[in-house]
Amino acid sequence: MTSSTQLAVIGGGPGGYAAAFLGADLGMQVTLIDEAPNPGGVCLYRGCMPSKALLHVAKVVTEAREASACGVTFAEPTIDIDRLRFWKQQVVSRLTGGLRQLSTQRGVTYLQGRAELLGPSSVRVTILDGTTTDLEFAHGVLATGSRPAIPSALRLESDRVWDSTRALEVPEVPESLLVVGGGYIGLELGSVYAALGSKVTVVEMTPGLLPGVDRDLVTVVARRMESTCEAILLETTVTNLAEEGTGVRVTLEGPSISESIRQFDRVLVAVGRIPNSEIPGLERTRVRLSEFRFVEVDRQRRTAEPSIFAIGDLVGEPMLAHKASHEARAAVESIAGRKTVFEPAAIPAVVFTDPEVAWCGLTETEARAQGRTIQVARFPWAASGRALTLDRPQGVTKLIIDPDTERLLGTGLAGSGAGELIAEAVVAIEMGATVSDLRLCIHPHPTMSETVMESAEVFFGQSTHVYRPKRG
Ligand SMILES: Cc1cc2nc3c(=O)[nH]c(=O)nc-3n(C[C@H](O)[C@H](O)[C@H](O)COP(=O)(O)OP(=O)(O)OC[C@H]3O[C@@H](n4cnc5c(N)ncnc54)[C@H](O)[C@@H]3O)c2cc1C
C-alpha cells in the first residue's frame, strides 16, 4: 500500500515529536514513525524522564536520612522496589500516552513500526505484525537518536552487566555496583543506586569526574559523591569483565589501582552514546555522515539531500533533549519556507545529581582552551541566606564575562537546584545582557536566584554578602 504525506518524521523522541507537532501546527499533513507504542523516544522511555523520577526518589531518601541535622529524625527509609518501579512506569506511561493524545489532537498520523528509506522522498514502514506501508513524502526529518556505546572490552552477554536502559528498569538493588563512566549518566544512575542502598564504585578513565566540565563546579558534586559512594577511581580503565560466582569479575588498570581484579554484583556501563545513523536505506539518498557517524547538516538542519532534514542526537553534541526539540523548530520552520537558523548562544546542560551541576554558554575551560580573555565572578553559596535555610550551603554560582563589553558569555552553577537556576542565565546570554543588567534586576529574597545577581555584584566588587574588592 502506498500513501503520501507532506512531512514524514522518522523517530518519535523529543526531536521527532516536536518536529511532527510543529509541522501540524503550521498546517502540514504529518506522519510520525517510531517503533514504540507511543511517541517519546529515549528521553521519555529510557532516558531523561525515568532517570529523573528515580533521582527524585533518591533525593527523598537522602533528605529523610539527613533531616536529623535540622532536628527531625525519620526511621531509615524502606524501599518497596515493586512500588517504586510501578510509580516510575506510571510517570512514563502518563507522559507517552499524553504525547499520543497530542498527536491525535493535531491530526498527526502515528505509525508504530520500523522505517526504511526507499529513496530521497519515500519510506517503507514495517509495522509490528510484519505488514508494510510505503509512504511518499515532500520532506523528511530524520530523528533516530542514539543508543548506549559499549566498547568491546566491556561487552559481556550477561544480565549482570547493565546499560543505562537496564539500570532504569531497576531489576534489583545490588549489594555492590560498579559504574563504568563518570559522565552525567553514570553519576546520575550511580547516585540513584547509592541512595537505594547499593555500595557504588565509579570508575572514570580521565583524571576527574564529568570530563569537560569546569573543575570548580565538578568539585561540589565530587565531594558529595565521595561520601555517598564506596569509591571513585579516577584515571582507571576497565579492561575486562567476566561472570564469576553470582557477580562479575572486573579487571581494572590505573596508576592508583592496588587490586587489579575486583568482584562486583552488577556492572553498569555508561561510557557514552553513539548515533543511530545506520538508518536502513540511507545509502539510497545523498545524506552524508561525519567521521563520528553523525548525520551532517547545515544551519537549518538540512542534510546533503535537499528533501531530508536531520535533528537531535543523530546530528551531534550536545546530545540533549532540549537541543533536539529546538533543532526540530529550525528544521520544520525551514521546511515551511520561513527564514530560520539553529544558532543558539547558550544551550544549557544539567547534571541532575544531588547537588546538581549546570552550565550554559562559554565555559571557563573552553575560554582558557581558546586563549580568550574573560573575567570570572563567583558567589559561594555559603554566603547565601537561602542556601543556609535549605541546609545546602555547598555550591557556587559563577559568571563568565567579557571584560571589554561586560557582556555575559557563560554561567556555571553547582548546588542543589542548579538545574532550575540556569534558565535565567540562558535568557540573559541570548538577550545579550551585560553583567550590569543582572546586577540591576531585582531578584526575590530569599531565593537561590539571588546568587546570580550577587555574582554580578562580585564582578563590581560590590556584593552585599561577600567582601571582595574589585581588582585592577
Ligand atoms: C539515562 C539517560 C538520561 C538522560 N537524561 C537527560 C536529561 O536529563 N536531559 C536531557 O536533555 N537529555 C537527557 N538524555 C538525553 C536525551 O534522552 C536525548 O538527547 C534525546 O532523547 C534525544 O532525542 P532525539 O529526538 O534525538 O532521539 P531519541 O530520543 O533517541 O529518539 C529516537 C527514536 O527513534 C526511534 N528510531 C530509531 N531508528 C528508527 C527507525 N529506523 N524507524 C523507526 N524509529 C526509529 C528510536 O526507537 C527512538 O524512539 C538522557 C539520556 C539517557 C540515556
PDB file of N, CA, C and O and ligand atoms in Angstrom, residues 10-16 33-35 40-43 46-48 51-52 113-115 143-146 164 168 184-185 188-189 273 276 279-280 311-314 319-322 324 350 352, ligand 1:
ATOM      1  N   ILE A  10      10.928  10.468  11.034  1.00  0.00           N
ATOM      2  CA  ILE A  10      11.358   9.130  11.468  1.00  0.00           C
ATOM      3  C   ILE A  10      12.025   9.256  12.830  1.00  0.00           C
ATOM      4  O   ILE A  10      13.083   9.880  12.966  1.00  0.00           O
ATOM      5  N   GLY A  11      11.398   8.684  13.842  1.00  0.00           N
ATOM      6  CA  GLY A  11      11.903   8.778  15.211  1.00  0.00           C
ATOM      7  C   GLY A  11      10.996   9.675  16.027  1.00  0.00           C
ATOM      8  O   GLY A  11      10.761  10.826  15.660  1.00  0.00           O
ATOM      9  N   GLY A  12      10.474   9.124  17.132  1.00  0.00           N
ATOM     10  CA  GLY A  12       9.462   9.866  17.907  1.00  0.00           C
ATOM     11  C   GLY A  12       9.969  10.394  19.227  1.00  0.00           C
ATOM     12  O   GLY A  12       9.203  10.529  20.186  1.00  0.00           O
ATOM     13  N   GLY A  13      11.277  10.707  19.311  1.00  0.00           N
ATOM     14  CA  GLY A  13      11.818  11.297  20.540  1.00  0.00           C
ATOM     15  C   GLY A  13      11.513  12.791  20.613  1.00  0.00           C
ATOM     16  O   GLY A  13      10.716  13.305  19.817  1.00  0.00           O
ATOM     17  N   PRO A  14      12.157  13.500  21.547  1.00  0.00           N
ATOM     18  CA  PRO A  14      11.861  14.935  21.710  1.00  0.00           C
ATOM     19  C   PRO A  14      12.186  15.753  20.470  1.00  0.00           C
ATOM     20  O   PRO A  14      11.613  16.821  20.264  1.00  0.00           O
ATOM     21  N   GLY A  15      13.085  15.251  19.614  1.00  0.00           N
ATOM     22  CA  GLY A  15      13.315  15.918  18.333  1.00  0.00           C
ATOM     23  C   GLY A  15      12.168  15.609  17.393  1.00  0.00           C
ATOM     24  O   GLY A  15      11.509  16.508  16.864  1.00  0.00           O
ATOM     25  N   GLY A  16      11.904  14.327  17.218  1.00  0.00           N
ATOM     26  CA  GLY A  16      10.902  13.883  16.243  1.00  0.00           C
ATOM     27  C   GLY A  16       9.495  14.345  16.564  1.00  0.00           C
ATOM     28  O   GLY A  16       8.790  14.869  15.693  1.00  0.00           O
ATOM     29  N   ILE A  33       6.819   8.371  12.680  1.00  0.00           N
ATOM     30  CA  ILE A  33       7.097   6.921  12.691  1.00  0.00           C
ATOM     31  C   ILE A  33       8.043   6.575  13.833  1.00  0.00           C
ATOM     32  O   ILE A  33       9.112   7.186  13.974  1.00  0.00           O
ATOM     33  N   ASP A  34       7.683   5.617  14.644  1.00  0.00           N
ATOM     34  CA  ASP A  34       8.577   5.135  15.699  1.00  0.00           C
ATOM     35  C   ASP A  34       8.165   3.714  16.056  1.00  0.00           C
ATOM     36  O   ASP A  34       7.002   3.336  15.884  1.00  0.00           O
ATOM     37  N   GLU A  35       9.140   2.965  16.590  1.00  0.00           N
ATOM     38  CA  GLU A  35       8.843   1.572  16.921  1.00  0.00           C
ATOM     39  C   GLU A  35       8.031   1.413  18.212  1.00  0.00           C
ATOM     40  O   GLU A  35       7.439   0.367  18.460  1.00  0.00           O
ATOM     41  N   GLY A  40       7.849   9.497  22.222  1.00  0.00           N
ATOM     42  CA  GLY A  40       8.585   9.706  23.481  1.00  0.00           C
ATOM     43  C   GLY A  40      10.077   9.477  23.310  1.00  0.00           C
ATOM     44  O   GLY A  40      10.898  10.177  23.881  1.00  0.00           O
ATOM     45  N   GLY A  41      10.428   8.456  22.529  1.00  0.00           N
ATOM     46  CA  GLY A  41      11.843   8.181  22.263  1.00  0.00           C
ATOM     47  C   GLY A  41      12.614   7.820  23.521  1.00  0.00           C
ATOM     48  O   GLY A  41      12.041   7.438  24.549  1.00  0.00           O
ATOM     49  N   VAL A  42      13.917   7.967  23.412  1.00  0.00           N
ATOM     50  CA  VAL A  42      14.792   7.622  24.534  1.00  0.00           C
ATOM     51  C   VAL A  42      14.449   8.489  25.738  1.00  0.00           C
ATOM     52  O   VAL A  42      14.362   8.015  26.871  1.00  0.00           O
ATOM     53  N   CYS A  43      14.239   9.775  25.487  1.00  0.00           N
ATOM     54  CA  CYS A  43      14.018  10.720  26.590  1.00  0.00           C
ATOM     55  C   CYS A  43      12.903  10.240  27.520  1.00  0.00           C
ATOM     56  O   CYS A  43      13.085  10.173  28.731  1.00  0.00           O
ATOM     57  N   ARG A  46      13.435   5.755  28.152  1.00  0.00           N
ATOM     58  CA  ARG A  46      14.631   5.178  28.792  1.00  0.00           C
ATOM     59  C   ARG A  46      15.755   6.186  28.957  1.00  0.00           C
ATOM     60  O   ARG A  46      16.908   5.865  28.799  1.00  0.00           O
ATOM     61  N   GLY A  47      15.378   7.453  29.236  1.00  0.00           N
ATOM     62  CA  GLY A  47      16.391   8.495  29.415  1.00  0.00           C
ATOM     63  C   GLY A  47      15.982   9.495  30.461  1.00  0.00           C
ATOM     64  O   GLY A  47      15.819   9.159  31.643  1.00  0.00           O
ATOM     65  N   CYS A  48      15.776  10.727  30.004  1.00  0.00           N
ATOM     66  CA  CYS A  48      15.517  11.856  30.912  1.00  0.00           C
ATOM     67  C   CYS A  48      14.453  11.554  31.970  1.00  0.00           C
ATOM     68  O   CYS A  48      14.692  11.753  33.169  1.00  0.00           O
ATOM     69  N   SER A  51      14.930   8.533  34.512  1.00  0.00           N
ATOM     70  CA  SER A  51      16.077   8.807  35.393  1.00  0.00           C
ATOM     71  C   SER A  51      15.725   9.902  36.387  1.00  0.00           C
ATOM     72  O   SER A  51      16.103   9.834  37.556  1.00  0.00           O
ATOM     73  N   LYS A  52      14.962  10.910  35.938  1.00  0.00           N
ATOM     74  CA  LYS A  52      14.617  11.982  36.870  1.00  0.00           C
ATOM     75  C   LYS A  52      13.611  11.504  37.916  1.00  0.00           C
ATOM     76  O   LYS A  52      13.626  11.959  39.063  1.00  0.00           O
ATOM     77  N   GLY A 113       6.238   1.431  13.891  1.00  0.00           N
ATOM     78  CA  GLY A 113       6.951   0.468  13.068  1.00  0.00           C
ATOM     79  C   GLY A 113       8.361   0.943  12.786  1.00  0.00           C
ATOM     80  O   GLY A 113       8.784   2.004  13.261  1.00  0.00           O
ATOM     81  N   ARG A 114       9.082   0.143  12.019  1.00  0.00           N
ATOM     82  CA  ARG A 114      10.474   0.471  11.705  1.00  0.00           C
ATOM     83  C   ARG A 114      10.536   1.059  10.303  1.00  0.00           C
ATOM     84  O   ARG A 114       9.975   0.493   9.358  1.00  0.00           O
ATOM     85  N   ALA A 115      11.234   2.177  10.180  1.00  0.00           N
ATOM     86  CA  ALA A 115      11.288   2.872   8.894  1.00  0.00           C
ATOM     87  C   ALA A 115      12.525   2.481   8.107  1.00  0.00           C
ATOM     88  O   ALA A 115      13.608   2.310   8.670  1.00  0.00           O
ATOM     89  N   ALA A 143      15.159  11.641  12.851  1.00  0.00           N
ATOM     90  CA  ALA A 143      15.349  11.948  14.281  1.00  0.00           C
ATOM     91  C   ALA A 143      15.483  10.622  15.026  1.00  0.00           C
ATOM     92  O   ALA A 143      14.743  10.351  15.969  1.00  0.00           O
ATOM     93  N   THR A 144      16.409   9.804  14.551  1.00  0.00           N
ATOM     94  CA  THR A 144      16.503   8.431  15.072  1.00  0.00           C
ATOM     95  C   THR A 144      17.355   8.316  16.335  1.00  0.00           C
ATOM     96  O   THR A 144      17.532   7.218  16.864  1.00  0.00           O
ATOM     97  N   GLY A 145      17.916   9.432  16.811  1.00  0.00           N
ATOM     98  CA  GLY A 145      18.515   9.454  18.141  1.00  0.00           C
ATOM     99  C   GLY A 145      19.818   8.700  18.275  1.00  0.00           C
ATOM    100  O   GLY A 145      20.629   8.602  17.336  1.00  0.00           O
ATOM    101  N   SER A 146      20.012   8.139  19.462  1.00  0.00           N
ATOM    102  CA  SER A 146      21.289   7.481  19.780  1.00  0.00           C
ATOM    103  C   SER A 146      21.041   6.305  20.712  1.00  0.00           C
ATOM    104  O   SER A 146      19.930   6.110  21.211  1.00  0.00           O
ATOM    105  N   SER A 164      22.390   1.818  30.465  1.00  0.00           N
ATOM    106  CA  SER A 164      21.503   2.736  31.201  1.00  0.00           C
ATOM    107  C   SER A 164      20.048   2.279  31.120  1.00  0.00           C
ATOM    108  O   SER A 164      19.292   2.409  32.089  1.00  0.00           O
ATOM    109  N   LEU A 168      17.711   1.603  34.414  1.00  0.00           N
ATOM    110  CA  LEU A 168      16.488   2.367  34.683  1.00  0.00           C
ATOM    111  C   LEU A 168      15.292   1.465  34.965  1.00  0.00           C
ATOM    112  O   LEU A 168      14.298   1.899  35.522  1.00  0.00           O
ATOM    113  N   TYR A 184      27.664  12.232  32.961  1.00  0.00           N
ATOM    114  CA  TYR A 184      26.430  12.549  33.683  1.00  0.00           C
ATOM    115  C   TYR A 184      25.519  11.344  33.876  1.00  0.00           C
ATOM    116  O   TYR A 184      24.907  11.185  34.937  1.00  0.00           O
ATOM    117  N   ILE A 185      25.463  10.451  32.890  1.00  0.00           N
ATOM    118  CA  ILE A 185      24.547   9.306  33.039  1.00  0.00           C
ATOM    119  C   ILE A 185      25.054   8.384  34.159  1.00  0.00           C
ATOM    120  O   ILE A 185      24.292   7.935  35.015  1.00  0.00           O
ATOM    121  N   GLU A 188      24.437  10.144  37.557  1.00  0.00           N
ATOM    122  CA  GLU A 188      23.015  10.200  37.939  1.00  0.00           C
ATOM    123  C   GLU A 188      22.539   8.823  38.402  1.00  0.00           C
ATOM    124  O   GLU A 188      21.941   8.675  39.470  1.00  0.00           O
ATOM    125  N   LEU A 189      22.837   7.807  37.587  1.00  0.00           N
ATOM    126  CA  LEU A 189      22.344   6.466  37.957  1.00  0.00           C
ATOM    127  C   LEU A 189      23.104   5.911  39.164  1.00  0.00           C
ATOM    128  O   LEU A 189      22.521   5.221  40.007  1.00  0.00           O
ATOM    129  N   ARG A 273      27.354   7.645  24.246  1.00  0.00           N
ATOM    130  CA  ARG A 273      26.276   7.225  23.349  1.00  0.00           C
ATOM    131  C   ARG A 273      26.709   7.420  21.894  1.00  0.00           C
ATOM    132  O   ARG A 273      27.518   8.299  21.597  1.00  0.00           O
ATOM    133  N   ASN A 276      22.248   6.731  16.086  1.00  0.00           N
ATOM    134  CA  ASN A 276      21.584   5.674  15.307  1.00  0.00           C
ATOM    135  C   ASN A 276      21.552   6.101  13.849  1.00  0.00           C
ATOM    136  O   ASN A 276      20.502   6.418  13.286  1.00  0.00           O
ATOM    137  N   ILE A 279      20.476   4.051   9.508  1.00  0.00           N
ATOM    138  CA  ILE A 279      19.059   4.002   9.139  1.00  0.00           C
ATOM    139  C   ILE A 279      18.950   3.184   7.849  1.00  0.00           C
ATOM    140  O   ILE A 279      19.634   3.493   6.858  1.00  0.00           O
ATOM    141  N   PRO A 280      18.135   2.125   7.865  1.00  0.00           N
ATOM    142  CA  PRO A 280      18.050   1.309   6.653  1.00  0.00           C
ATOM    143  C   PRO A 280      17.698   2.171   5.439  1.00  0.00           C
ATOM    144  O   PRO A 280      16.813   3.013   5.507  1.00  0.00           O
ATOM    145  N   ILE A 311      17.918  15.924  12.864  1.00  0.00           N
ATOM    146  CA  ILE A 311      17.963  16.678  14.121  1.00  0.00           C
ATOM    147  C   ILE A 311      18.300  15.746  15.290  1.00  0.00           C
ATOM    148  O   ILE A 311      18.271  14.522  15.160  1.00  0.00           O
ATOM    149  N   GLY A 312      18.603  16.362  16.420  1.00  0.00           N
ATOM    150  CA  GLY A 312      18.740  15.609  17.673  1.00  0.00           C
ATOM    151  C   GLY A 312      20.078  14.923  17.822  1.00  0.00           C
ATOM    152  O   GLY A 312      21.088  15.312  17.224  1.00  0.00           O
ATOM    153  N   ASP A 313      20.083  13.863  18.614  1.00  0.00           N
ATOM    154  CA  ASP A 313      21.317  13.123  18.896  1.00  0.00           C
ATOM    155  C   ASP A 313      21.981  12.628  17.610  1.00  0.00           C
ATOM    156  O   ASP A 313      23.194  12.449  17.549  1.00  0.00           O
ATOM    157  N   LEU A 314      21.161  12.408  16.607  1.00  0.00           N
ATOM    158  CA  LEU A 314      21.656  11.891  15.329  1.00  0.00           C
ATOM    159  C   LEU A 314      22.650  12.837  14.661  1.00  0.00           C
ATOM    160  O   LEU A 314      23.486  12.404  13.873  1.00  0.00           O
ATOM    161  N   MET A 319      24.208  15.955  23.117  1.00  0.00           N
ATOM    162  CA  MET A 319      23.090  15.025  22.945  1.00  0.00           C
ATOM    163  C   MET A 319      22.109  15.275  24.088  1.00  0.00           C
ATOM    164  O   MET A 319      22.164  14.610  25.126  1.00  0.00           O
ATOM    165  N   LEU A 320      21.259  16.238  23.896  1.00  0.00           N
ATOM    166  CA  LEU A 320      20.305  16.621  24.937  1.00  0.00           C
ATOM    167  C   LEU A 320      18.935  16.833  24.320  1.00  0.00           C
ATOM    168  O   LEU A 320      18.820  17.308  23.180  1.00  0.00           O
ATOM    169  N   ALA A 321      17.912  16.527  25.099  1.00  0.00           N
ATOM    170  CA  ALA A 321      16.546  16.574  24.583  1.00  0.00           C
ATOM    171  C   ALA A 321      16.161  17.979  24.117  1.00  0.00           C
ATOM    172  O   ALA A 321      15.543  18.142  23.063  1.00  0.00           O
ATOM    173  N   HIS A 322      16.539  18.994  24.902  1.00  0.00           N
ATOM    174  CA  HIS A 322      16.109  20.348  24.528  1.00  0.00           C
ATOM    175  C   HIS A 322      16.842  20.842  23.281  1.00  0.00           C
ATOM    176  O   HIS A 322      16.333  21.670  22.545  1.00  0.00           O
ATOM    177  N   ALA A 324      17.544  18.822  20.796  1.00  0.00           N
ATOM    178  CA  ALA A 324      16.796  18.127  19.739  1.00  0.00           C
ATOM    179  C   ALA A 324      15.510  18.877  19.393  1.00  0.00           C
ATOM    180  O   ALA A 324      15.198  19.106  18.222  1.00  0.00           O
ATOM    181  N   VAL A 350      22.525  20.165  32.214  1.00  0.00           N
ATOM    182  CA  VAL A 350      22.309  19.959  33.651  1.00  0.00           C
ATOM    183  C   VAL A 350      22.664  18.523  34.016  1.00  0.00           C
ATOM    184  O   VAL A 350      22.251  17.591  33.334  1.00  0.00           O
ATOM    185  N   PHE A 352      21.819  16.048  36.854  1.00  0.00           N
ATOM    186  CA  PHE A 352      20.798  16.048  37.906  1.00  0.00           C
ATOM    187  C   PHE A 352      21.194  15.218  39.125  1.00  0.00           C
ATOM    188  O   PHE A 352      20.374  14.521  39.708  1.00  0.00           O
TER     189      PHE A 352
HETATM  190  C1  LIG B   1      19.777   7.746  31.093  1.00  0.00           C
HETATM  191  C2  LIG B   1      19.637   8.978  30.263  1.00  0.00           C
HETATM  192  C3  LIG B   1      19.297  10.171  30.871  1.00  0.00           C
HETATM  193  C4  LIG B   1      19.156  11.320  30.111  1.00  0.00           C
HETATM  194  N1  LIG B   1      18.821  12.476  30.745  1.00  0.00           N
HETATM  195  C5  LIG B   1      18.679  13.606  30.029  1.00  0.00           C
HETATM  196  C6  LIG B   1      18.282  14.809  30.650  1.00  0.00           C
HETATM  197  O1  LIG B   1      18.076  14.864  31.864  1.00  0.00           O
HETATM  198  N2  LIG B   1      18.133  15.906  29.892  1.00  0.00           N
HETATM  199  C7  LIG B   1      18.360  15.887  28.532  1.00  0.00           C
HETATM  200  O2  LIG B   1      18.209  16.918  27.893  1.00  0.00           O
HETATM  201  N3  LIG B   1      18.733  14.758  27.917  1.00  0.00           N
HETATM  202  C8  LIG B   1      18.889  13.624  28.624  1.00  0.00           C
HETATM  203  N4  LIG B   1      19.224  12.460  27.985  1.00  0.00           N
HETATM  204  C9  LIG B   1      19.480  12.505  26.534  1.00  0.00           C
HETATM  205  C10 LIG B   1      18.162  12.521  25.769  1.00  0.00           C
HETATM  206  O3  LIG B   1      17.416  11.386  26.087  1.00  0.00           O
HETATM  207  C11 LIG B   1      18.452  12.583  24.278  1.00  0.00           C
HETATM  208  O4  LIG B   1      19.285  13.672  23.996  1.00  0.00           O
HETATM  209  C12 LIG B   1      17.154  12.733  23.496  1.00  0.00           C
HETATM  210  O5  LIG B   1      16.276  11.677  23.752  1.00  0.00           O
HETATM  211  C13 LIG B   1      17.464  12.789  22.010  1.00  0.00           C
HETATM  212  O6  LIG B   1      16.287  12.948  21.318  1.00  0.00           O
HETATM  213  P1  LIG B   1      16.138  12.517  19.796  1.00  0.00           P
HETATM  214  O7  LIG B   1      14.814  13.037  19.366  1.00  0.00           O
HETATM  215  O8  LIG B   1      17.333  12.924  19.042  1.00  0.00           O
HETATM  216  O9  LIG B   1      16.125  10.932  19.769  1.00  0.00           O
HETATM  217  P2  LIG B   1      15.672   9.775  20.740  1.00  0.00           P
HETATM  218  O10 LIG B   1      15.017  10.275  21.953  1.00  0.00           O
HETATM  219  O11 LIG B   1      16.860   8.906  20.859  1.00  0.00           O
HETATM  220  O12 LIG B   1      14.554   9.040  19.903  1.00  0.00           O
HETATM  221  C14 LIG B   1      14.828   8.397  18.702  1.00  0.00           C
HETATM  222  C15 LIG B   1      13.699   7.446  18.392  1.00  0.00           C
HETATM  223  O13 LIG B   1      13.839   6.969  17.060  1.00  0.00           O
HETATM  224  C16 LIG B   1      13.476   5.616  17.009  1.00  0.00           C
HETATM  225  N5  LIG B   1      14.072   5.009  15.814  1.00  0.00           N
HETATM  226  C17 LIG B   1      15.388   4.829  15.522  1.00  0.00           C
HETATM  227  N6  LIG B   1      15.530   4.261  14.316  1.00  0.00           N
HETATM  228  C18 LIG B   1      14.268   4.091  13.809  1.00  0.00           C
HETATM  229  C19 LIG B   1      13.755   3.557  12.609  1.00  0.00           C
HETATM  230  N7  LIG B   1      14.535   3.116  11.626  1.00  0.00           N
HETATM  231  N8  LIG B   1      12.396   3.515  12.452  1.00  0.00           N
HETATM  232  C20 LIG B   1      11.575   3.981  13.417  1.00  0.00           C
HETATM  233  N9  LIG B   1      12.013   4.510  14.575  1.00  0.00           N
HETATM  234  C21 LIG B   1      13.345   4.558  14.764  1.00  0.00           C
HETATM  235  C22 LIG B   1      14.060   5.082  18.317  1.00  0.00           C
HETATM  236  O14 LIG B   1      13.460   3.852  18.661  1.00  0.00           O
HETATM  237  C23 LIG B   1      13.679   6.216  19.277  1.00  0.00           C
HETATM  238  O15 LIG B   1      12.395   6.021  19.809  1.00  0.00           O
HETATM  239  C24 LIG B   1      19.354  11.283  28.708  1.00  0.00           C
HETATM  240  C25 LIG B   1      19.681  10.071  28.074  1.00  0.00           C
HETATM  241  C26 LIG B   1      19.816   8.938  28.844  1.00  0.00           C
HETATM  242  C27 LIG B   1      20.151   7.647  28.150  1.00  0.00           C
END
